[in-house]
Short mmCIF file of N, CA and C and ligand atoms in Angstrom, two decimals:
data_model
loop_
_atom_site.label_atom_id
_atom_site.label_comp_id
_atom_site.label_asym_id
_atom_site.label_seq_id
_atom_site.Cartn_x
_atom_site.Cartn_y
_atom_site.Cartn_z
N MET V 1 82.04 117.37 71.70
CA MET V 1 82.11 116.41 72.82
C MET V 1 81.06 115.33 72.65
N ALA V 2 81.31 114.21 73.25
CA ALA V 2 80.42 113.07 73.07
C ALA V 2 80.28 112.29 74.37
N VAL V 3 79.08 111.75 74.58
CA VAL V 3 78.87 110.83 75.70
C VAL V 3 79.18 109.43 75.20
N LEU V 4 80.09 108.75 75.88
CA LEU V 4 80.52 107.41 75.47
C LEU V 4 79.77 106.36 76.29
N GLU V 5 79.79 105.13 75.77
CA GLU V 5 79.12 104.05 76.50
C GLU V 5 80.02 103.54 77.63
N ILE V 6 79.46 103.44 78.81
CA ILE V 6 80.23 102.92 79.96
C ILE V 6 80.08 101.41 80.04
N ARG V 7 81.20 100.71 80.01
CA ARG V 7 81.20 99.25 80.09
C ARG V 7 80.92 98.80 81.52
N THR V 8 80.13 97.75 81.65
CA THR V 8 79.80 97.22 82.98
C THR V 8 80.21 95.75 83.07
N VAL V 9 80.36 95.26 84.32
CA VAL V 9 80.70 93.85 84.52
C VAL V 9 79.58 92.98 83.96
N PRO V 10 79.89 91.83 83.40
CA PRO V 10 81.21 91.18 83.32
C PRO V 10 81.97 91.45 82.02
N ASP V 11 81.92 92.65 81.48
CA ASP V 11 82.67 92.96 80.25
C ASP V 11 84.17 92.69 80.50
N PRO V 12 84.77 91.76 79.71
CA PRO V 12 86.17 91.37 79.97
C PRO V 12 87.18 92.51 79.80
N ILE V 13 86.79 93.57 79.08
CA ILE V 13 87.75 94.67 78.87
C ILE V 13 88.13 95.33 80.19
N LEU V 14 87.21 95.25 81.17
CA LEU V 14 87.47 95.87 82.48
C LEU V 14 88.63 95.21 83.22
N LYS V 15 89.04 94.02 82.76
CA LYS V 15 90.17 93.31 83.40
C LYS V 15 91.49 93.58 82.70
N GLU V 16 91.44 94.34 81.60
CA GLU V 16 92.68 94.64 80.87
C GLU V 16 93.56 95.64 81.63
N VAL V 17 94.88 95.48 81.45
CA VAL V 17 95.82 96.46 81.99
C VAL V 17 95.98 97.56 80.95
N SER V 18 95.79 98.81 81.35
CA SER V 18 95.87 99.94 80.42
C SER V 18 97.33 100.32 80.14
N GLN V 19 97.56 100.85 78.94
CA GLN V 19 98.92 101.17 78.50
C GLN V 19 99.25 102.65 78.66
N PRO V 20 100.52 102.97 78.95
CA PRO V 20 100.92 104.37 79.13
C PRO V 20 100.64 105.21 77.88
N VAL V 21 100.33 106.48 78.10
CA VAL V 21 100.13 107.43 77.01
C VAL V 21 101.50 107.95 76.59
N GLU V 22 101.74 108.03 75.27
CA GLU V 22 103.05 108.50 74.81
C GLU V 22 103.11 110.01 74.73
N LYS V 23 101.98 110.63 74.37
CA LYS V 23 102.00 112.07 74.18
C LYS V 23 100.64 112.66 74.52
N VAL V 24 100.63 113.75 75.29
CA VAL V 24 99.37 114.43 75.59
C VAL V 24 99.10 115.41 74.44
N ASP V 25 98.29 114.95 73.48
CA ASP V 25 98.02 115.77 72.31
C ASP V 25 96.51 116.06 72.20
N ASP V 26 96.11 116.69 71.11
CA ASP V 26 94.70 117.08 70.96
C ASP V 26 93.77 115.87 70.92
N ASP V 27 94.23 114.77 70.33
CA ASP V 27 93.41 113.55 70.30
C ASP V 27 93.14 113.06 71.73
N LEU V 28 94.19 113.10 72.56
CA LEU V 28 94.02 112.65 73.94
C LEU V 28 93.10 113.62 74.70
N ARG V 29 93.27 114.92 74.45
CA ARG V 29 92.40 115.91 75.12
C ARG V 29 90.94 115.71 74.70
N GLN V 30 90.72 115.33 73.45
CA GLN V 30 89.36 115.01 72.99
C GLN V 30 88.78 113.85 73.80
N LEU V 31 89.61 112.81 73.98
CA LEU V 31 89.17 111.65 74.78
C LEU V 31 88.84 112.09 76.20
N MET V 32 89.71 112.93 76.80
CA MET V 32 89.48 113.37 78.19
C MET V 32 88.21 114.22 78.29
N ASP V 33 87.96 115.07 77.28
CA ASP V 33 86.73 115.87 77.27
C ASP V 33 85.50 114.96 77.21
N ASP V 34 85.56 113.96 76.33
CA ASP V 34 84.44 113.02 76.18
C ASP V 34 84.23 112.21 77.46
N MET V 35 85.34 111.81 78.07
CA MET V 35 85.25 111.05 79.33
C MET V 35 84.58 111.89 80.42
N LEU V 36 84.97 113.17 80.50
CA LEU V 36 84.40 114.04 81.53
C LEU V 36 82.91 114.20 81.32
N GLN V 37 82.52 114.43 80.07
CA GLN V 37 81.09 114.59 79.76
C GLN V 37 80.32 113.30 80.08
N THR V 38 80.94 112.17 79.78
CA THR V 38 80.32 110.86 80.08
C THR V 38 80.17 110.68 81.59
N MET V 39 81.21 111.06 82.33
CA MET V 39 81.18 110.95 83.80
C MET V 39 80.09 111.85 84.39
N TYR V 40 80.03 113.10 83.94
CA TYR V 40 78.99 114.02 84.44
C TYR V 40 77.60 113.47 84.12
N GLY V 41 77.44 112.93 82.91
CA GLY V 41 76.15 112.40 82.48
C GLY V 41 75.69 111.22 83.32
N ALA V 42 76.66 110.51 83.91
CA ALA V 42 76.34 109.34 84.72
C ALA V 42 76.39 109.65 86.22
N ASP V 43 76.57 110.94 86.56
CA ASP V 43 76.63 111.36 87.97
C ASP V 43 77.78 110.71 88.73
N GLY V 44 78.90 110.52 88.05
CA GLY V 44 80.07 109.93 88.71
C GLY V 44 81.04 111.00 89.17
N ILE V 45 81.99 110.61 90.03
CA ILE V 45 83.02 111.55 90.50
C ILE V 45 84.38 111.24 89.89
N GLY V 46 84.49 110.10 89.21
CA GLY V 46 85.74 109.73 88.55
C GLY V 46 85.45 108.77 87.42
N LEU V 47 86.38 108.67 86.47
CA LEU V 47 86.21 107.72 85.37
C LEU V 47 87.58 107.39 84.79
N ALA V 48 87.83 106.11 84.57
CA ALA V 48 89.07 105.67 83.91
C ALA V 48 88.74 105.33 82.47
N ALA V 49 89.72 105.54 81.56
CA ALA V 49 89.48 105.36 80.13
C ALA V 49 88.97 103.95 79.79
N ILE V 50 89.48 102.96 80.52
CA ILE V 50 89.07 101.57 80.24
C ILE V 50 87.56 101.40 80.41
N GLN V 51 86.94 102.24 81.25
CA GLN V 51 85.49 102.13 81.46
C GLN V 51 84.69 102.54 80.22
N VAL V 52 85.33 103.26 79.31
CA VAL V 52 84.69 103.56 78.03
C VAL V 52 85.37 102.78 76.91
N GLY V 53 86.10 101.72 77.30
CA GLY V 53 86.65 100.79 76.31
C GLY V 53 87.99 101.17 75.74
N VAL V 54 88.66 102.17 76.33
CA VAL V 54 89.96 102.63 75.83
C VAL V 54 91.06 102.28 76.83
N PRO V 55 91.96 101.34 76.46
CA PRO V 55 92.96 100.87 77.42
C PRO V 55 94.18 101.78 77.55
N LYS V 56 93.94 103.05 77.88
CA LYS V 56 95.03 104.02 78.10
C LYS V 56 95.03 104.46 79.55
N ARG V 57 96.22 104.83 80.05
CA ARG V 57 96.33 105.24 81.46
C ARG V 57 95.90 106.69 81.63
N VAL V 58 94.59 106.88 81.60
CA VAL V 58 93.97 108.21 81.68
C VAL V 58 92.78 108.15 82.63
N ILE V 59 92.71 109.17 83.51
CA ILE V 59 91.63 109.27 84.50
C ILE V 59 91.09 110.69 84.48
N VAL V 60 89.78 110.85 84.59
CA VAL V 60 89.20 112.17 84.84
C VAL V 60 88.45 112.10 86.16
N MET V 61 88.29 113.27 86.80
CA MET V 61 87.69 113.29 88.13
C MET V 61 87.10 114.67 88.41
N ASP V 62 86.04 114.72 89.19
CA ASP V 62 85.52 115.99 89.68
C ASP V 62 84.87 115.73 91.03
N LEU V 63 85.50 116.26 92.08
CA LEU V 63 85.03 115.99 93.44
C LEU V 63 84.22 117.16 93.99
N ALA V 64 83.87 118.13 93.15
CA ALA V 64 83.10 119.28 93.61
C ALA V 64 81.70 118.84 94.05
N GLY V 65 81.18 119.48 95.08
CA GLY V 65 79.83 119.19 95.54
C GLY V 65 78.80 119.74 94.57
N ARG V 66 77.56 119.32 94.76
CA ARG V 66 76.47 119.71 93.86
C ARG V 66 76.31 121.23 93.72
N ASP V 67 76.52 121.95 94.84
CA ASP V 67 76.30 123.40 94.82
C ASP V 67 77.59 124.18 94.56
N GLU V 68 78.67 123.46 94.24
CA GLU V 68 79.94 124.13 93.94
C GLU V 68 80.16 124.22 92.43
N ALA V 69 81.08 125.09 92.04
CA ALA V 69 81.47 125.17 90.63
C ALA V 69 82.22 123.88 90.27
N PRO V 70 82.09 123.44 89.02
CA PRO V 70 82.80 122.22 88.60
C PRO V 70 84.31 122.35 88.79
N GLN V 71 84.96 121.25 89.17
CA GLN V 71 86.42 121.23 89.32
C GLN V 71 86.98 120.02 88.57
N PRO V 72 86.94 120.07 87.23
CA PRO V 72 87.43 118.92 86.46
C PRO V 72 88.93 118.74 86.66
N ARG V 73 89.35 117.47 86.79
CA ARG V 73 90.78 117.17 86.93
C ARG V 73 91.10 116.01 86.00
N TYR V 74 92.33 116.05 85.49
CA TYR V 74 92.77 115.06 84.49
C TYR V 74 94.10 114.47 84.94
N PHE V 75 94.22 113.15 84.85
CA PHE V 75 95.45 112.47 85.27
C PHE V 75 95.90 111.52 84.16
N VAL V 76 97.07 111.80 83.60
CA VAL V 76 97.63 110.94 82.55
C VAL V 76 98.85 110.24 83.12
N ASN V 77 98.98 108.95 82.85
CA ASN V 77 100.10 108.13 83.36
C ASN V 77 100.33 108.33 84.86
N PRO V 78 99.30 108.25 85.67
CA PRO V 78 99.47 108.49 87.11
C PRO V 78 100.30 107.39 87.78
N VAL V 79 101.08 107.82 88.77
CA VAL V 79 101.87 106.89 89.59
C VAL V 79 101.59 107.21 91.05
N LEU V 80 101.26 106.20 91.84
CA LEU V 80 101.01 106.39 93.27
C LEU V 80 102.23 105.91 94.07
N SER V 81 102.52 106.60 95.17
CA SER V 81 103.63 106.17 96.04
C SER V 81 103.39 106.66 97.46
N ASP V 82 104.23 106.21 98.38
CA ASP V 82 104.17 106.62 99.79
C ASP V 82 102.78 106.54 100.41
N PRO V 83 102.10 105.40 100.29
CA PRO V 83 100.79 105.30 100.95
C PRO V 83 100.95 105.40 102.47
N SER V 84 99.97 106.01 103.14
CA SER V 84 99.98 106.07 104.61
C SER V 84 99.83 104.66 105.17
N ASP V 85 100.33 104.43 106.37
CA ASP V 85 100.13 103.13 107.03
C ASP V 85 98.68 102.99 107.46
N SER V 86 98.06 104.13 107.80
CA SER V 86 96.69 104.07 108.30
C SER V 86 95.70 103.88 107.16
N LEU V 87 94.77 102.96 107.38
CA LEU V 87 93.74 102.67 106.38
C LEU V 87 92.43 103.29 106.83
N LYS V 88 91.56 103.58 105.86
CA LYS V 88 90.23 104.11 106.17
C LYS V 88 89.21 103.37 105.32
N PRO V 89 88.11 102.93 105.93
CA PRO V 89 87.06 102.29 105.14
C PRO V 89 86.17 103.33 104.49
N TYR V 90 85.70 103.04 103.30
CA TYR V 90 84.77 103.93 102.62
C TYR V 90 83.80 103.08 101.79
N GLU V 91 82.55 103.48 101.77
CA GLU V 91 81.52 102.78 101.00
C GLU V 91 81.67 103.17 99.53
N GLU V 92 82.23 102.27 98.72
CA GLU V 92 82.52 102.59 97.33
C GLU V 92 81.43 102.11 96.38
N GLY V 93 81.36 102.80 95.27
CA GLY V 93 80.51 102.39 94.17
C GLY V 93 81.32 102.52 92.90
N CYS V 94 80.80 102.06 91.77
CA CYS V 94 81.54 102.13 90.52
C CYS V 94 80.55 102.18 89.36
N LEU V 95 80.80 103.06 88.41
CA LEU V 95 79.90 103.17 87.25
C LEU V 95 79.91 101.89 86.42
N SER V 96 80.94 101.06 86.59
CA SER V 96 81.00 99.78 85.87
C SER V 96 80.35 98.65 86.67
N VAL V 97 79.93 98.97 87.91
CA VAL V 97 79.22 98.00 88.76
C VAL V 97 78.01 98.71 89.35
N PRO V 98 77.12 99.23 88.47
CA PRO V 98 76.04 100.09 88.95
C PRO V 98 75.13 99.41 89.96
N THR V 99 74.64 100.19 90.91
CA THR V 99 73.70 99.81 92.00
C THR V 99 74.36 99.00 93.12
N VAL V 100 75.66 98.73 93.00
CA VAL V 100 76.34 97.96 94.05
C VAL V 100 77.25 98.89 94.86
N PHE V 101 77.15 98.81 96.17
CA PHE V 101 77.99 99.61 97.05
C PHE V 101 78.51 98.74 98.17
N ASP V 102 79.78 98.87 98.51
CA ASP V 102 80.30 98.12 99.66
C ASP V 102 81.58 98.78 100.15
N GLU V 103 81.93 98.41 101.39
CA GLU V 103 83.05 99.06 102.04
C GLU V 103 84.38 98.48 101.59
N VAL V 104 85.33 99.39 101.30
CA VAL V 104 86.69 99.00 100.96
C VAL V 104 87.64 99.81 101.85
N GLU V 105 88.69 99.18 102.34
CA GLU V 105 89.70 99.88 103.15
C GLU V 105 90.91 100.18 102.29
N ARG V 106 91.35 101.43 102.36
CA ARG V 106 92.54 101.84 101.60
C ARG V 106 93.35 102.82 102.44
N PRO V 107 94.64 102.99 102.10
CA PRO V 107 95.43 104.03 102.76
C PRO V 107 94.70 105.38 102.64
N ASP V 108 94.73 106.20 103.70
CA ASP V 108 93.93 107.43 103.65
C ASP V 108 94.72 108.63 103.12
N ARG V 109 95.98 108.36 102.74
CA ARG V 109 96.83 109.44 102.24
C ARG V 109 97.85 108.81 101.29
N ILE V 110 98.07 109.42 100.13
CA ILE V 110 98.98 108.82 99.15
C ILE V 110 99.50 109.90 98.19
N ARG V 111 100.75 109.72 97.75
CA ARG V 111 101.34 110.68 96.79
C ARG V 111 100.95 110.28 95.38
N ILE V 112 100.66 111.28 94.55
CA ILE V 112 100.34 110.99 93.15
C ILE V 112 101.15 111.88 92.23
N GLN V 113 101.78 111.25 91.22
CA GLN V 113 102.51 111.97 90.19
C GLN V 113 101.84 111.66 88.86
N TYR V 114 101.70 112.66 88.01
CA TYR V 114 100.94 112.47 86.76
C TYR V 114 101.22 113.61 85.80
N LEU V 115 100.72 113.47 84.58
CA LEU V 115 100.72 114.56 83.61
C LEU V 115 99.31 115.13 83.58
N ASP V 116 99.19 116.46 83.49
CA ASP V 116 97.86 117.08 83.47
C ASP V 116 97.35 117.26 82.03
N TYR V 117 96.26 117.99 81.88
CA TYR V 117 95.59 118.20 80.59
C TYR V 117 96.53 118.77 79.52
N ASP V 118 97.52 119.55 79.98
CA ASP V 118 98.48 120.16 79.04
C ASP V 118 99.79 119.39 78.95
N GLY V 119 99.86 118.23 79.63
CA GLY V 119 101.07 117.43 79.56
C GLY V 119 102.14 117.85 80.55
N ASN V 120 101.79 118.76 81.49
CA ASN V 120 102.76 119.18 82.51
C ASN V 120 102.88 118.12 83.60
N GLU V 121 104.11 117.93 84.10
CA GLU V 121 104.33 117.00 85.21
C GLU V 121 103.84 117.62 86.51
N CYS V 122 103.05 116.84 87.26
CA CYS V 122 102.47 117.34 88.51
C CYS V 122 102.67 116.33 89.62
N GLU V 123 102.63 116.83 90.85
CA GLU V 123 102.72 115.96 92.01
C GLU V 123 101.85 116.54 93.12
N GLU V 124 101.08 115.67 93.78
CA GLU V 124 100.18 116.11 94.84
C GLU V 124 100.09 115.03 95.90
N ILE V 125 99.65 115.42 97.08
CA ILE V 125 99.30 114.45 98.11
C ILE V 125 97.78 114.37 98.14
N ALA V 126 97.25 113.16 97.97
CA ALA V 126 95.80 112.97 97.98
C ALA V 126 95.37 112.49 99.37
N GLU V 127 94.29 113.10 99.87
CA GLU V 127 93.72 112.70 101.16
C GLU V 127 92.21 112.59 101.01
N ASP V 128 91.58 111.99 102.01
CA ASP V 128 90.12 111.91 102.07
C ASP V 128 89.53 111.34 100.77
N MET V 129 88.47 111.99 100.27
CA MET V 129 87.77 111.49 99.08
C MET V 129 88.70 111.40 97.87
N PHE V 130 89.62 112.35 97.77
CA PHE V 130 90.58 112.35 96.66
C PHE V 130 91.43 111.07 96.73
N ALA V 131 91.85 110.71 97.92
CA ALA V 131 92.67 109.49 98.08
C ALA V 131 91.86 108.25 97.72
N VAL V 132 90.61 108.20 98.17
CA VAL V 132 89.74 107.05 97.85
C VAL V 132 89.59 106.94 96.34
N CYS V 133 89.23 108.05 95.72
CA CYS V 133 88.89 108.05 94.29
C CYS V 133 90.11 107.73 93.42
N ILE V 134 91.26 108.34 93.73
CA ILE V 134 92.42 108.12 92.85
C ILE V 134 92.89 106.66 92.95
N GLN V 135 92.76 106.06 94.13
CA GLN V 135 93.15 104.65 94.25
C GLN V 135 92.15 103.73 93.55
N HIS V 136 90.86 104.08 93.61
CA HIS V 136 89.83 103.33 92.89
C HIS V 136 90.10 103.40 91.38
N GLU V 137 90.43 104.61 90.89
CA GLU V 137 90.68 104.79 89.45
C GLU V 137 91.98 104.10 89.03
N MET V 138 93.02 104.21 89.86
CA MET V 138 94.30 103.53 89.56
C MET V 138 94.08 102.04 89.40
N ASP V 139 93.24 101.47 90.26
CA ASP V 139 92.92 100.05 90.15
C ASP V 139 92.35 99.72 88.77
N HIS V 140 91.47 100.60 88.25
CA HIS V 140 90.91 100.35 86.91
C HIS V 140 92.02 100.21 85.88
N LEU V 141 93.09 101.02 86.01
CA LEU V 141 94.20 100.97 85.04
C LEU V 141 94.92 99.62 85.09
N GLU V 142 94.79 98.93 86.22
CA GLU V 142 95.40 97.60 86.37
C GLU V 142 94.37 96.48 86.18
N GLY V 143 93.18 96.83 85.77
CA GLY V 143 92.15 95.81 85.54
C GLY V 143 91.49 95.31 86.81
N VAL V 144 91.56 96.12 87.88
CA VAL V 144 91.01 95.72 89.17
C VAL V 144 89.78 96.57 89.51
N LEU V 145 88.73 95.92 90.01
CA LEU V 145 87.49 96.60 90.41
C LEU V 145 87.34 96.53 91.93
N PHE V 146 86.56 97.45 92.51
CA PHE V 146 86.44 97.43 93.98
C PHE V 146 85.80 96.14 94.48
N ILE V 147 84.99 95.50 93.65
CA ILE V 147 84.36 94.24 94.09
C ILE V 147 85.39 93.11 94.20
N ASP V 148 86.57 93.31 93.59
CA ASP V 148 87.63 92.30 93.72
C ASP V 148 88.17 92.21 95.14
N TYR V 149 87.88 93.23 95.97
CA TYR V 149 88.31 93.21 97.37
C TYR V 149 87.27 92.54 98.28
N LEU V 150 86.12 92.22 97.73
CA LEU V 150 85.05 91.61 98.54
C LEU V 150 85.18 90.09 98.50
N SER V 151 84.38 89.41 99.30
CA SER V 151 84.37 87.95 99.29
C SER V 151 83.89 87.46 97.91
N ARG V 152 84.21 86.20 97.60
CA ARG V 152 83.79 85.66 96.30
C ARG V 152 82.27 85.68 96.17
N LEU V 153 81.59 85.36 97.26
CA LEU V 153 80.13 85.34 97.25
C LEU V 153 79.58 86.73 96.93
N LYS V 154 80.09 87.74 97.62
CA LYS V 154 79.61 89.12 97.39
C LYS V 154 79.91 89.57 95.96
N ARG V 155 81.10 89.18 95.46
CA ARG V 155 81.50 89.58 94.11
C ARG V 155 80.56 88.93 93.07
N GLN V 156 80.29 87.64 93.26
CA GLN V 156 79.40 86.94 92.32
C GLN V 156 77.99 87.53 92.35
N ARG V 157 77.52 87.84 93.57
CA ARG V 157 76.20 88.46 93.70
C ARG V 157 76.16 89.81 93.00
N ALA V 158 77.25 90.57 93.14
CA ALA V 158 77.32 91.90 92.53
C ALA V 158 77.21 91.78 91.01
N VAL V 159 77.97 90.85 90.42
CA VAL V 159 77.95 90.68 88.97
C VAL V 159 76.55 90.24 88.51
N GLN V 160 75.95 89.31 89.25
CA GLN V 160 74.59 88.86 88.88
C GLN V 160 73.61 90.02 88.92
N LYS V 161 73.74 90.86 89.96
CA LYS V 161 72.82 92.00 90.10
C LYS V 161 72.96 92.96 88.92
N VAL V 162 74.22 93.24 88.53
CA VAL V 162 74.45 94.16 87.42
C VAL V 162 73.91 93.58 86.12
N LYS V 163 74.12 92.27 85.91
CA LYS V 163 73.58 91.62 84.70
C LYS V 163 72.08 91.83 84.63
N LYS V 164 71.41 91.64 85.75
CA LYS V 164 69.96 91.77 85.81
C LYS V 164 69.52 93.21 85.53
N VAL V 165 70.21 94.15 86.19
CA VAL V 165 69.88 95.57 86.00
C VAL V 165 70.08 95.99 84.54
N GLU V 166 71.19 95.54 83.94
CA GLU V 166 71.49 95.91 82.56
C GLU V 166 70.47 95.30 81.60
N LYS V 167 70.05 94.07 81.88
CA LYS V 167 69.06 93.40 81.04
C LYS V 167 67.75 94.18 81.05
N SER V 168 67.33 94.62 82.23
CA SER V 168 66.05 95.34 82.33
C SER V 168 66.17 96.71 81.64
N LYS V 169 67.39 97.30 81.66
CA LYS V 169 67.61 98.56 80.94
C LYS V 169 67.45 98.33 79.45
N ASP V 170 68.06 97.21 78.94
CA ASP V 170 67.97 96.88 77.52
C ASP V 170 66.50 96.71 77.12
N ARG V 171 65.74 96.06 78.00
CA ARG V 171 64.31 95.85 77.71
C ARG V 171 63.58 97.18 77.61
N ASP V 172 63.89 98.10 78.54
CA ASP V 172 63.25 99.42 78.53
C ASP V 172 63.57 100.18 77.26
N ALA V 173 64.83 100.01 76.79
CA ALA V 173 65.28 100.74 75.61
C ALA V 173 64.66 100.18 74.34
N ALA V 174 64.30 98.90 74.37
CA ALA V 174 63.79 98.26 73.15
C ALA V 174 62.35 98.69 72.83
O1 LIG P 1 81.20 107.83 90.89
C1 LIG P 1 81.89 107.12 91.62
N1 LIG P 1 81.76 107.21 92.96
C2 LIG P 1 82.61 106.60 93.87
C3 LIG P 1 82.21 106.51 95.19
C4 LIG P 1 83.05 105.95 96.12
C5 LIG P 1 84.28 105.46 95.75
C6 LIG P 1 84.68 105.53 94.44
C7 LIG P 1 83.87 106.11 93.50
S1 LIG P 1 84.40 106.22 91.85
C8 LIG P 1 82.85 106.15 91.03
C9 LIG P 1 83.02 106.34 89.54
C10 LIG P 1 83.82 105.20 88.98
O2 LIG P 1 83.38 104.10 88.81
N2 LIG P 1 85.07 105.42 88.73
O3 LIG P 1 85.86 104.45 88.27
NI1 LIG P 2 85.00 102.62 89.05
#
């Protein structure tokens, strides 16, 4: 397993639309394992492949609490449908927009169809944090970030802040 580099704004790859996976094979499982390790290493609850520079429709997630056993989940070629009419605001963050948090409103319930780690077809209803996270990750597959829902001013400030934070990290590493 390997920890991969997480791309941050304004990396243009984050705006790419990811392509469907043709086959869930060992190479793809290797990518999913690496993504999960990368996500855990960054203290995230979800990660889309594009965030590590791979434009495939693959998401990993773990919504377990700190004191719970890990609950890794894998979503290949996910499709969302039947969103609830009711929206819920949630303070979102993103590993590709580190240190920035802001409220986004999304349907609080949605159907998800996907292939799992073994390539089996699955279907679930996502609610609460699961609904927030899967919609946030789905957006990544379409090249959309949560800051795209904010005002232009807030979005520009967010990108500037990340640039600054990343620069100071580079300085520390040098
Ligand atoms: O780790 C993450 N936390 C989070 C918090 C609120 C809403 C969405 C998320 S997803 C984010 C990890 C990430 O950037 N996934 O793409
Ligand atoms: Ni994100």
